[in-house]
Coordinates of C-alpha atoms and ligand atoms in Angstrom, one line a residue:
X1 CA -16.4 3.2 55.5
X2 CA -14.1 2.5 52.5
X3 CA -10.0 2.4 53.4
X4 CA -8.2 4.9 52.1
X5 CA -6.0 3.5 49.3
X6 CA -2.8 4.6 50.9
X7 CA -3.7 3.3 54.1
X8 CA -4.7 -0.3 52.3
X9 CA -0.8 -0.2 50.4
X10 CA 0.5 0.5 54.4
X11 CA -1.8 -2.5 56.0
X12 CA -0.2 -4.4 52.8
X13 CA -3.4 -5.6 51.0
X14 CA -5.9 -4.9 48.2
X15 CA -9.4 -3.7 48.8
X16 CA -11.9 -6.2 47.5
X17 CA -12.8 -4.7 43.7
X18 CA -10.6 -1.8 44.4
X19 CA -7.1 -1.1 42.5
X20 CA -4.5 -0.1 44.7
X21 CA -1.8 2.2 42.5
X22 CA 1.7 0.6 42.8
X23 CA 3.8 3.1 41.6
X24 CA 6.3 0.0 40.4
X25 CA 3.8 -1.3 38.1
X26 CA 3.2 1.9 36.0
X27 CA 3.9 2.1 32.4
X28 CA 7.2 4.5 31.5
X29 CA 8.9 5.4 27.9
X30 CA 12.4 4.5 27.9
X31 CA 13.2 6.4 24.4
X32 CA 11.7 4.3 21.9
X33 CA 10.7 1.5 24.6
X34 CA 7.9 0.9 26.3
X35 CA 7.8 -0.1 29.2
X36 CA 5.1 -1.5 31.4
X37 CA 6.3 -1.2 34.7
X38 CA 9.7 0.2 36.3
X39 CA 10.8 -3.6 38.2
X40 CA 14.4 -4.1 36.3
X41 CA 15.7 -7.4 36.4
X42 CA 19.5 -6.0 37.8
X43 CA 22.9 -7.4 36.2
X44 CA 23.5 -10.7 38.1
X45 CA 26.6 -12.4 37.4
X46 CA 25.6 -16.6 38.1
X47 CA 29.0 -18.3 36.6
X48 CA 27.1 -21.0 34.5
X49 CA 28.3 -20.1 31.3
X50 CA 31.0 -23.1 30.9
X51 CA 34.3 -21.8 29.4
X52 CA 32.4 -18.5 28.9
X53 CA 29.6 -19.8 26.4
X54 CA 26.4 -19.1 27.5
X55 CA 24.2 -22.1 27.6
X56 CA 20.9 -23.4 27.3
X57 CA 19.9 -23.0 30.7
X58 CA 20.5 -19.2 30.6
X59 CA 17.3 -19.6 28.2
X60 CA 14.8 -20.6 30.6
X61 CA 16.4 -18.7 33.6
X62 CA 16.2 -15.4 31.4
X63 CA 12.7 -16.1 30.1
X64 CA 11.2 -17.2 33.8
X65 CA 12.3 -13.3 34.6
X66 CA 10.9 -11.6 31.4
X67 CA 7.6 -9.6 31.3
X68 CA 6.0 -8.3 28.7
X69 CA 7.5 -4.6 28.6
X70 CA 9.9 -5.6 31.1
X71 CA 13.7 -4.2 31.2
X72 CA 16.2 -6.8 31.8
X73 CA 20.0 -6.9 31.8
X74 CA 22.2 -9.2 31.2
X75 CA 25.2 -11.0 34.0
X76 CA 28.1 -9.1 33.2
X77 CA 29.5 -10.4 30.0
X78 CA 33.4 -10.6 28.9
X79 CA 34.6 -8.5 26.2
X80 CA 37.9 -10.2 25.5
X81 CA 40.6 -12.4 26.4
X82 CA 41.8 -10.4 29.0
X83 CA 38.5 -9.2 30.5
X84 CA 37.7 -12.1 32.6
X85 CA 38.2 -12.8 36.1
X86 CA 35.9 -15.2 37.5
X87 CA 35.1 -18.7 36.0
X88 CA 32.3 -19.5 33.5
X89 CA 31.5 -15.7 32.8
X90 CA 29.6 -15.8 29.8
X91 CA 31.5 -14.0 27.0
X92 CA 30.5 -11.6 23.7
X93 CA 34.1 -11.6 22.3
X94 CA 33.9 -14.5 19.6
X95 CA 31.4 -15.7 17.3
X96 CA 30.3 -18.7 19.1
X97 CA 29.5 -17.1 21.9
X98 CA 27.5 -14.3 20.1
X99 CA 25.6 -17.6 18.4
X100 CA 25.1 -19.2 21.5
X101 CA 23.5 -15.6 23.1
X102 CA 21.2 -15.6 20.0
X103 CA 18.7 -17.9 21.7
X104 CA 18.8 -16.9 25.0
X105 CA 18.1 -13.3 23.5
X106 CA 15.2 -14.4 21.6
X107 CA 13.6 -16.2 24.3
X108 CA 13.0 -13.2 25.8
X109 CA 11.9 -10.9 23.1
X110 CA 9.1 -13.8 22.8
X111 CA 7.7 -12.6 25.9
X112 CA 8.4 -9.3 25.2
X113 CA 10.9 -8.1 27.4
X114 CA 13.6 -5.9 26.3
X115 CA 16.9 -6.8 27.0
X116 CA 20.1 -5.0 27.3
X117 CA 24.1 -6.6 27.9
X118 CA 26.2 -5.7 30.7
X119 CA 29.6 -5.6 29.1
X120 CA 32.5 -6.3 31.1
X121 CA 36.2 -6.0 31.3
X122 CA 37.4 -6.8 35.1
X123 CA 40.8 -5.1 35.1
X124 CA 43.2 -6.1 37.8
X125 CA 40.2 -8.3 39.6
X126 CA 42.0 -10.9 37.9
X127 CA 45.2 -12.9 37.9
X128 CA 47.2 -14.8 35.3
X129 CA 45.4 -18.1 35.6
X130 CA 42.5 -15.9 34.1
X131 CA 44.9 -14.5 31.1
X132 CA 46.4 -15.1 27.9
X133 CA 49.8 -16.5 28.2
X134 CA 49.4 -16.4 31.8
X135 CA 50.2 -13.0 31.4
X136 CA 49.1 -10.4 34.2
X137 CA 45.8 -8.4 34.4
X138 CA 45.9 -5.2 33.1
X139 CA 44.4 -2.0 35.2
X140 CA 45.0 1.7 35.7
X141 CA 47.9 1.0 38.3
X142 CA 50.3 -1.9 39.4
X143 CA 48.8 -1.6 42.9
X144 CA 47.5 -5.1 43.4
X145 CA 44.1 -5.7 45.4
X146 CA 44.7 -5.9 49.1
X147 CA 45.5 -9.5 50.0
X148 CA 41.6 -11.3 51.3
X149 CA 41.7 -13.4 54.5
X150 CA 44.8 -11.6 56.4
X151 CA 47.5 -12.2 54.8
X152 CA 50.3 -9.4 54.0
X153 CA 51.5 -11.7 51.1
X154 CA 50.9 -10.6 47.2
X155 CA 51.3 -13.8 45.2
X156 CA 52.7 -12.4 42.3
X157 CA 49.7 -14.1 40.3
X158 CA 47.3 -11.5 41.3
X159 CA 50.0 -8.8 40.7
X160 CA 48.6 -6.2 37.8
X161 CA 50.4 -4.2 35.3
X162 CA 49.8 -0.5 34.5
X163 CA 48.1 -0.1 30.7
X164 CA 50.4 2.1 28.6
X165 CA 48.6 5.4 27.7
X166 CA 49.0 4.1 24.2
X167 CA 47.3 0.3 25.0
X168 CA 44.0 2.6 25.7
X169 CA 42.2 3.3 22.6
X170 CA 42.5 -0.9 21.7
X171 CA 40.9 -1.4 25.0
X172 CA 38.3 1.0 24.3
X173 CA 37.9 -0.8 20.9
X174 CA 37.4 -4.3 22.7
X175 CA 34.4 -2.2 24.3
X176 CA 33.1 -0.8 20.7
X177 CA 33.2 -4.5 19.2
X178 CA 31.5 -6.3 22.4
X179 CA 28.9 -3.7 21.5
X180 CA 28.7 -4.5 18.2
X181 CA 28.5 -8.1 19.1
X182 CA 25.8 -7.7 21.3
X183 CA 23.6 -5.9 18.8
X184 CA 24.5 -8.7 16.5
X185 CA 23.2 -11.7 19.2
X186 CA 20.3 -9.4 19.3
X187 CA 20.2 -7.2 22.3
X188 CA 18.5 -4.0 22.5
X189 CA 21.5 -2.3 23.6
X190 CA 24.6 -2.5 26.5
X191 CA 25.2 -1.5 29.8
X192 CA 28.6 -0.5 30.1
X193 CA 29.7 -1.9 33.6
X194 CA 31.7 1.4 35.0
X195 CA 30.8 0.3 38.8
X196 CA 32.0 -2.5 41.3
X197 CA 35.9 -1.8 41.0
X198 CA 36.5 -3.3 37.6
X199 CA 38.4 -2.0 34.9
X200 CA 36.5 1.0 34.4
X201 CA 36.1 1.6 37.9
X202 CA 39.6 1.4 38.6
X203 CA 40.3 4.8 36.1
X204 CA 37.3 6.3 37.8
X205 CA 38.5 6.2 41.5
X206 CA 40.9 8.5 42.9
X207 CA 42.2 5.3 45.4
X208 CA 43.3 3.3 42.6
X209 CA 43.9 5.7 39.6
X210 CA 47.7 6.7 39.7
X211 CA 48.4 7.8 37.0
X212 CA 50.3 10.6 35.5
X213 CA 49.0 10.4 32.1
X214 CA 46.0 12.2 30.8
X215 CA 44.2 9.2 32.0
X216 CA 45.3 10.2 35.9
X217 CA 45.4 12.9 38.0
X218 CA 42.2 15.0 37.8
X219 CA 38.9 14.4 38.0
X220 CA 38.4 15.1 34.1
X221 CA 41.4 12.7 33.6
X222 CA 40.2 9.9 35.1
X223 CA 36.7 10.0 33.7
X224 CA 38.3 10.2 30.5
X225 CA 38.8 6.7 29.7
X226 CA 35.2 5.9 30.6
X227 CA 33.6 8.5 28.8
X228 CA 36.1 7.1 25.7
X229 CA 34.4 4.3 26.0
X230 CA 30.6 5.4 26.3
X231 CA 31.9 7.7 22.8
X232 CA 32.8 4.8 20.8
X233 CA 30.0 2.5 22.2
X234 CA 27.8 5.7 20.9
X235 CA 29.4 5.8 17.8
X236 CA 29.5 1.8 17.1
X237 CA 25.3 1.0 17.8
X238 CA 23.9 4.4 18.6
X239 CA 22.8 6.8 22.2
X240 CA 19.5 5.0 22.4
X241 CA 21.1 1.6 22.7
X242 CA 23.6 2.7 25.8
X243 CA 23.4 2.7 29.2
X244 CA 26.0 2.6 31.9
X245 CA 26.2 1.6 35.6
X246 CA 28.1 3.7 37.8
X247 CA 28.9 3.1 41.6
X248 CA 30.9 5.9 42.7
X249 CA 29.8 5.6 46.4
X250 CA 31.2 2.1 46.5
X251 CA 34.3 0.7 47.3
X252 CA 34.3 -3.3 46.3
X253 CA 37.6 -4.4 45.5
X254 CA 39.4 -1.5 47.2
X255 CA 37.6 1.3 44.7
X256 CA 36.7 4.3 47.2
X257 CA 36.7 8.2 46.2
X258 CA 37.1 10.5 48.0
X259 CA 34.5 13.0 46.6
X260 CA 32.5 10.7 45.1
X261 CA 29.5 13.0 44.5
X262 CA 32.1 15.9 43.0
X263 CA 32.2 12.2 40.4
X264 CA 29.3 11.1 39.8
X265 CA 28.1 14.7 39.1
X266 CA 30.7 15.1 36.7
X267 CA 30.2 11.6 35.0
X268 CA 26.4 12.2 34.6
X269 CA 26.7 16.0 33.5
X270 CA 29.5 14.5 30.4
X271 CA 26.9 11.6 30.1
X272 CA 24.5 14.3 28.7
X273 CA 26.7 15.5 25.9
X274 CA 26.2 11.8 24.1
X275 CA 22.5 11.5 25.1
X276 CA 22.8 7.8 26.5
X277 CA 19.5 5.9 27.0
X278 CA 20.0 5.8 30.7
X279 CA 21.9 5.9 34.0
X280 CA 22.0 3.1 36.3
X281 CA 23.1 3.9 39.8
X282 CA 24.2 1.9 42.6
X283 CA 22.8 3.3 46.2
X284 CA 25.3 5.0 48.6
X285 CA 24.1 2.7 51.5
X286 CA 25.8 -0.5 49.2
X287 CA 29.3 0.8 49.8
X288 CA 30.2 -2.8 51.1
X289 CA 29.6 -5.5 49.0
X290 CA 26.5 -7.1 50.3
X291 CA 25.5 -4.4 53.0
X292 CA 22.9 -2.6 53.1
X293 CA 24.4 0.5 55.6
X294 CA 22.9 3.6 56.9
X295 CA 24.3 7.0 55.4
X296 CA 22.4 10.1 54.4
X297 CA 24.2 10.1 51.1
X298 CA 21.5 10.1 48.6
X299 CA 21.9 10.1 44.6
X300 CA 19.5 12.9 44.0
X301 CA 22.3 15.3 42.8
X302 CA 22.9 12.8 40.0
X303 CA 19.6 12.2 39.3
X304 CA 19.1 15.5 38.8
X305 CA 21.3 16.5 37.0
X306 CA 21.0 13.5 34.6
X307 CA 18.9 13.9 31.4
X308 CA 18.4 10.6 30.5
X309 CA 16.3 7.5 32.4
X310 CA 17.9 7.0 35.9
X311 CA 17.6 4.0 37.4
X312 CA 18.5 3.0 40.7
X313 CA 19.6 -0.3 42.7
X314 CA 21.1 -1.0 46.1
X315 CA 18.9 -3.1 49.0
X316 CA 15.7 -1.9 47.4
X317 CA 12.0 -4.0 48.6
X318 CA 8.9 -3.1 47.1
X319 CA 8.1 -0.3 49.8
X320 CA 11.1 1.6 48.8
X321 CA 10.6 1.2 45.3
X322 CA 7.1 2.3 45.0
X323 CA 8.3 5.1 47.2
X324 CA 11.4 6.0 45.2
X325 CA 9.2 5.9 41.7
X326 CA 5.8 8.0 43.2
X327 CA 8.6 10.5 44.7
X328 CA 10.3 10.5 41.2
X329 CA 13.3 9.9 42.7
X330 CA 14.2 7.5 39.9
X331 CA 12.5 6.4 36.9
X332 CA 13.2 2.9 37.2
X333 CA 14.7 0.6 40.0
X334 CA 16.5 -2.6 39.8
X335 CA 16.4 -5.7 41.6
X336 CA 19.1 -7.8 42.3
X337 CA 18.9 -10.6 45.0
X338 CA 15.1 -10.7 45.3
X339 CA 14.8 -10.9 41.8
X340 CA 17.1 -13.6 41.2
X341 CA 14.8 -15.5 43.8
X342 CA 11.6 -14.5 42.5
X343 CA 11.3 -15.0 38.4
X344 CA 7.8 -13.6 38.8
X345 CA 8.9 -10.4 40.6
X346 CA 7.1 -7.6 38.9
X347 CA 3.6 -10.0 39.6
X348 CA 4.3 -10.6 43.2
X349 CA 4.5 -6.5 43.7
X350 CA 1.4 -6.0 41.5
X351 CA -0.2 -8.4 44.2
X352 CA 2.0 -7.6 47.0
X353 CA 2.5 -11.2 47.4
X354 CA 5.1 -12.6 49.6
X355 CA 8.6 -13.2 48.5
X356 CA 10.4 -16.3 48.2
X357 CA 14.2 -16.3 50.4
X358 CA 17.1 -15.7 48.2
X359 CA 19.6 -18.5 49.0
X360 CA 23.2 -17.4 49.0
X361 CA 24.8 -20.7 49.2
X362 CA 23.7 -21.1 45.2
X363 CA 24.6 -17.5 44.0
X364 CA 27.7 -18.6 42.0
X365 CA 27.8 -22.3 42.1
X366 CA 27.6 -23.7 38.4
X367 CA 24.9 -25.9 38.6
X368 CA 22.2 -25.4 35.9
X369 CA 19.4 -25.8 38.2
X370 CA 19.8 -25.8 41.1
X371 CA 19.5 -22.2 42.8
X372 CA 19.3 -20.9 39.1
X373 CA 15.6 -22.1 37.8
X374 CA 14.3 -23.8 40.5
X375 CA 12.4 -20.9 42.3
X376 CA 8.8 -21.3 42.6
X377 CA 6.7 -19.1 40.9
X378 CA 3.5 -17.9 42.8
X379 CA 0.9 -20.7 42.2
X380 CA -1.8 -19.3 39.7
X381 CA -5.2 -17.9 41.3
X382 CA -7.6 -18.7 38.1
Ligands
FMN1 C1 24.8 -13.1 42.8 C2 25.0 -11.6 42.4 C3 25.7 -11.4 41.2 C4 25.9 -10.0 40.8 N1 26.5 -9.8 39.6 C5 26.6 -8.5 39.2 C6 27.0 -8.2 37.8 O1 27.3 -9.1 37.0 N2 27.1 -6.9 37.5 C7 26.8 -5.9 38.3 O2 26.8 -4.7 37.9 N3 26.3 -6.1 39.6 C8 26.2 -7.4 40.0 N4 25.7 -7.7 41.2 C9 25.1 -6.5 42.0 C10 23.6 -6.5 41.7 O3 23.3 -6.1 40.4 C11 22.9 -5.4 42.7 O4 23.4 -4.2 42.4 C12 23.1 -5.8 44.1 O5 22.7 -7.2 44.4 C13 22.3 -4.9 45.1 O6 20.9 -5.0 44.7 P1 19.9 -5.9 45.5 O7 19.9 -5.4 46.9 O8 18.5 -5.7 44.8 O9 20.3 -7.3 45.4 C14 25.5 -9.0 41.7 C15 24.9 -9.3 42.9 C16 24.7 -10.6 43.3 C17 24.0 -10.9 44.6

């Protein structure tokens, strides 16, 4: 007697001549996109863009994950001088390095894939050797990050300084030209990074924002900034074209809330007024950087409440995917670390083929290989 399909997806193979659904690998409009499955290629930052030009090598790395009608988005990308913090970020702020996207971009619309920008500004996750003028990085506070590794000592290089409620709207137009930028190089639109405890992040969260401004205080106050920014982003290359990532359940770089739900329901309910292509949130169980934790917070309040596409990321394998799209618990999941390791993703879910190991040692080193395009595809069956 014939397996039941669900029973051959548990027992984890295909029945000879038979088609197995995997909800991952189903067709889904995204606006005026169309996709042809739901496996995102999730924002990985991979610090091989020397002196924040992307390169070459970004070419085949980007077009090894594309799929015809897949979603990808970019490694967050620096919108200006005073936006970086890590070295050999790539960069969307000058006109070299939106020539020097242009390939990369194209590459991957040869294979069809669509492919949005993650634009960046890291706020106080910074210090002067990052800055203009070695001057410090800017943020919603002067608190600096807690000191790594034990020590109670602040060198005064990490040390940030407050933005003046008047520095705000020229911050927020840094974010309306990176768009611009990116639209130029080619993209298909921008994710605006609001998550991981950068710049953004640091307005959002009630353990960093001190303010007393408008930009401080409440919860509408410190969502204001952000949603300044999704406005002009809007207004500069249009809804369809916008995305953001949000992480309120997170605390990376000492950015916790204390209601985070009460904020990402109020982000995703203002999202609505401007009709943004999508949502893109992190999973409550990624609170630490890295972790994947138990909790029983979920994000279906957001996802609710959200009327745009909602994709989801955080620790996610191919069992929880399929489960989270066939449950329509999200419309689309991302894949970070699995995904990095395995440029034919999407394929090896269609087959439910095994994975290759992601290797941490070669997240962030800047070699243009090694731990970048070197993982093996599956070997071809015909
Ligand atoms: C090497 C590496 C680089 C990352 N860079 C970014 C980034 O540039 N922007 C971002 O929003 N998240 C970044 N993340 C987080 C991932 O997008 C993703 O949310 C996280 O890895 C959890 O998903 P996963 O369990 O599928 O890996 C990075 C993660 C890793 C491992």
């Amino acid at each position: 007697m014939a397996m039941k399909e669900d029973e051959a997806e548990e027992n984890g193979h295909k029945m000879a001549g038979e088609l197995t659904p995997v909800p991952l690998i189903t067709p889904y409009k995204m606006g005026k996109f169309q996709l042809f499955h739901r496996v995102v290629l999730a924002p990985l930052t991979r610090l091989r863009s020397f002196n924040c030009i992307p390169q070459p090598h970004a070419t085949l790395y980007y077009s090894q994950r594309t799929t015809k009608g897949g979603l990808l988005i970019s490694e967050a990308t620096v919108i200006s001088e005073t936006a970086q913090g890590y070295p050999h970020t790539p960069g969307i702020w000058t006109k070299k390095q939106v020539e020097a996207w242009k390939p990369i971009v194209e590459a991957v619309h040869a294979k069809g894939g669509i492919f949005f920008c993650q634009i960046w500004h890291v706020g106080r996750v910074s210090n002067t050797d990052f800055q203009p003028n070695g001057q410090a990085p800017i943020s919603s506070t002067d608190k600096p990050l807690k000191p790594r590794g034990g020590s109670s000592d602040i060198d005064v290089k990490f040390r940030p300084r407050r933005l003046e409620t008047d520095e705000i709207p020229q911050i927020v137009n840094d974010f309306r030209m990176a768009a611009r930028n990116a639209v130029e190089a080619g993209f298909d639109g921008v994710e605006i990074h609001g998550a991981h405890g950068y710049l953004l992040d640091q307005f959002l969260k009630d353990q960093v924002n001190d303010r007393t401004d408008k930009y401080g205080g409440t919860l509408e106050n410190r969502c204001r900034f952000p949603l300044e920014v999704v406005d002009a982003v809007v207004d500069e290359i249009g809804a369809d074209k916008v995305g953001i990532r949000l992480s309120p359940f997170a605390n990376y770089s000492d950015a916790g809330d204390s209601n985070p739900e009460a904020l990402g329901l109020y982000m995703v309910e203002s999202l609505n007024k401007y009709g943004i292509q999508y949502c893109h949130m992190v999973e409550p169980r990624m609170k630490t950087m890295g972790e994947k934790g138990e909790t029983t917070q979920s994000l279906l309040p957001m996802r609710k409440a959200f009327n745009g596409t909602f994709i989801v990321a955080g620790g996610y394998d191919r069992e929880d995917g399929n489960k989270a799209i066939a449950s329509h618990y999200a419309d689309l999941v991302a894949y970070g670390r699995i995904f990095l390791a395995n440029p034919d993703l999407p394929r090896r879910f269609e087959l439910n083929a095994p994975l290759n190991k992601y290797n941490r040692g070669t997240f962030y080193i800047h070699d243009p290989v090694l731990g970048y395009t070197d993982y093996p595809f599956l070997e071809s069956t015909t």
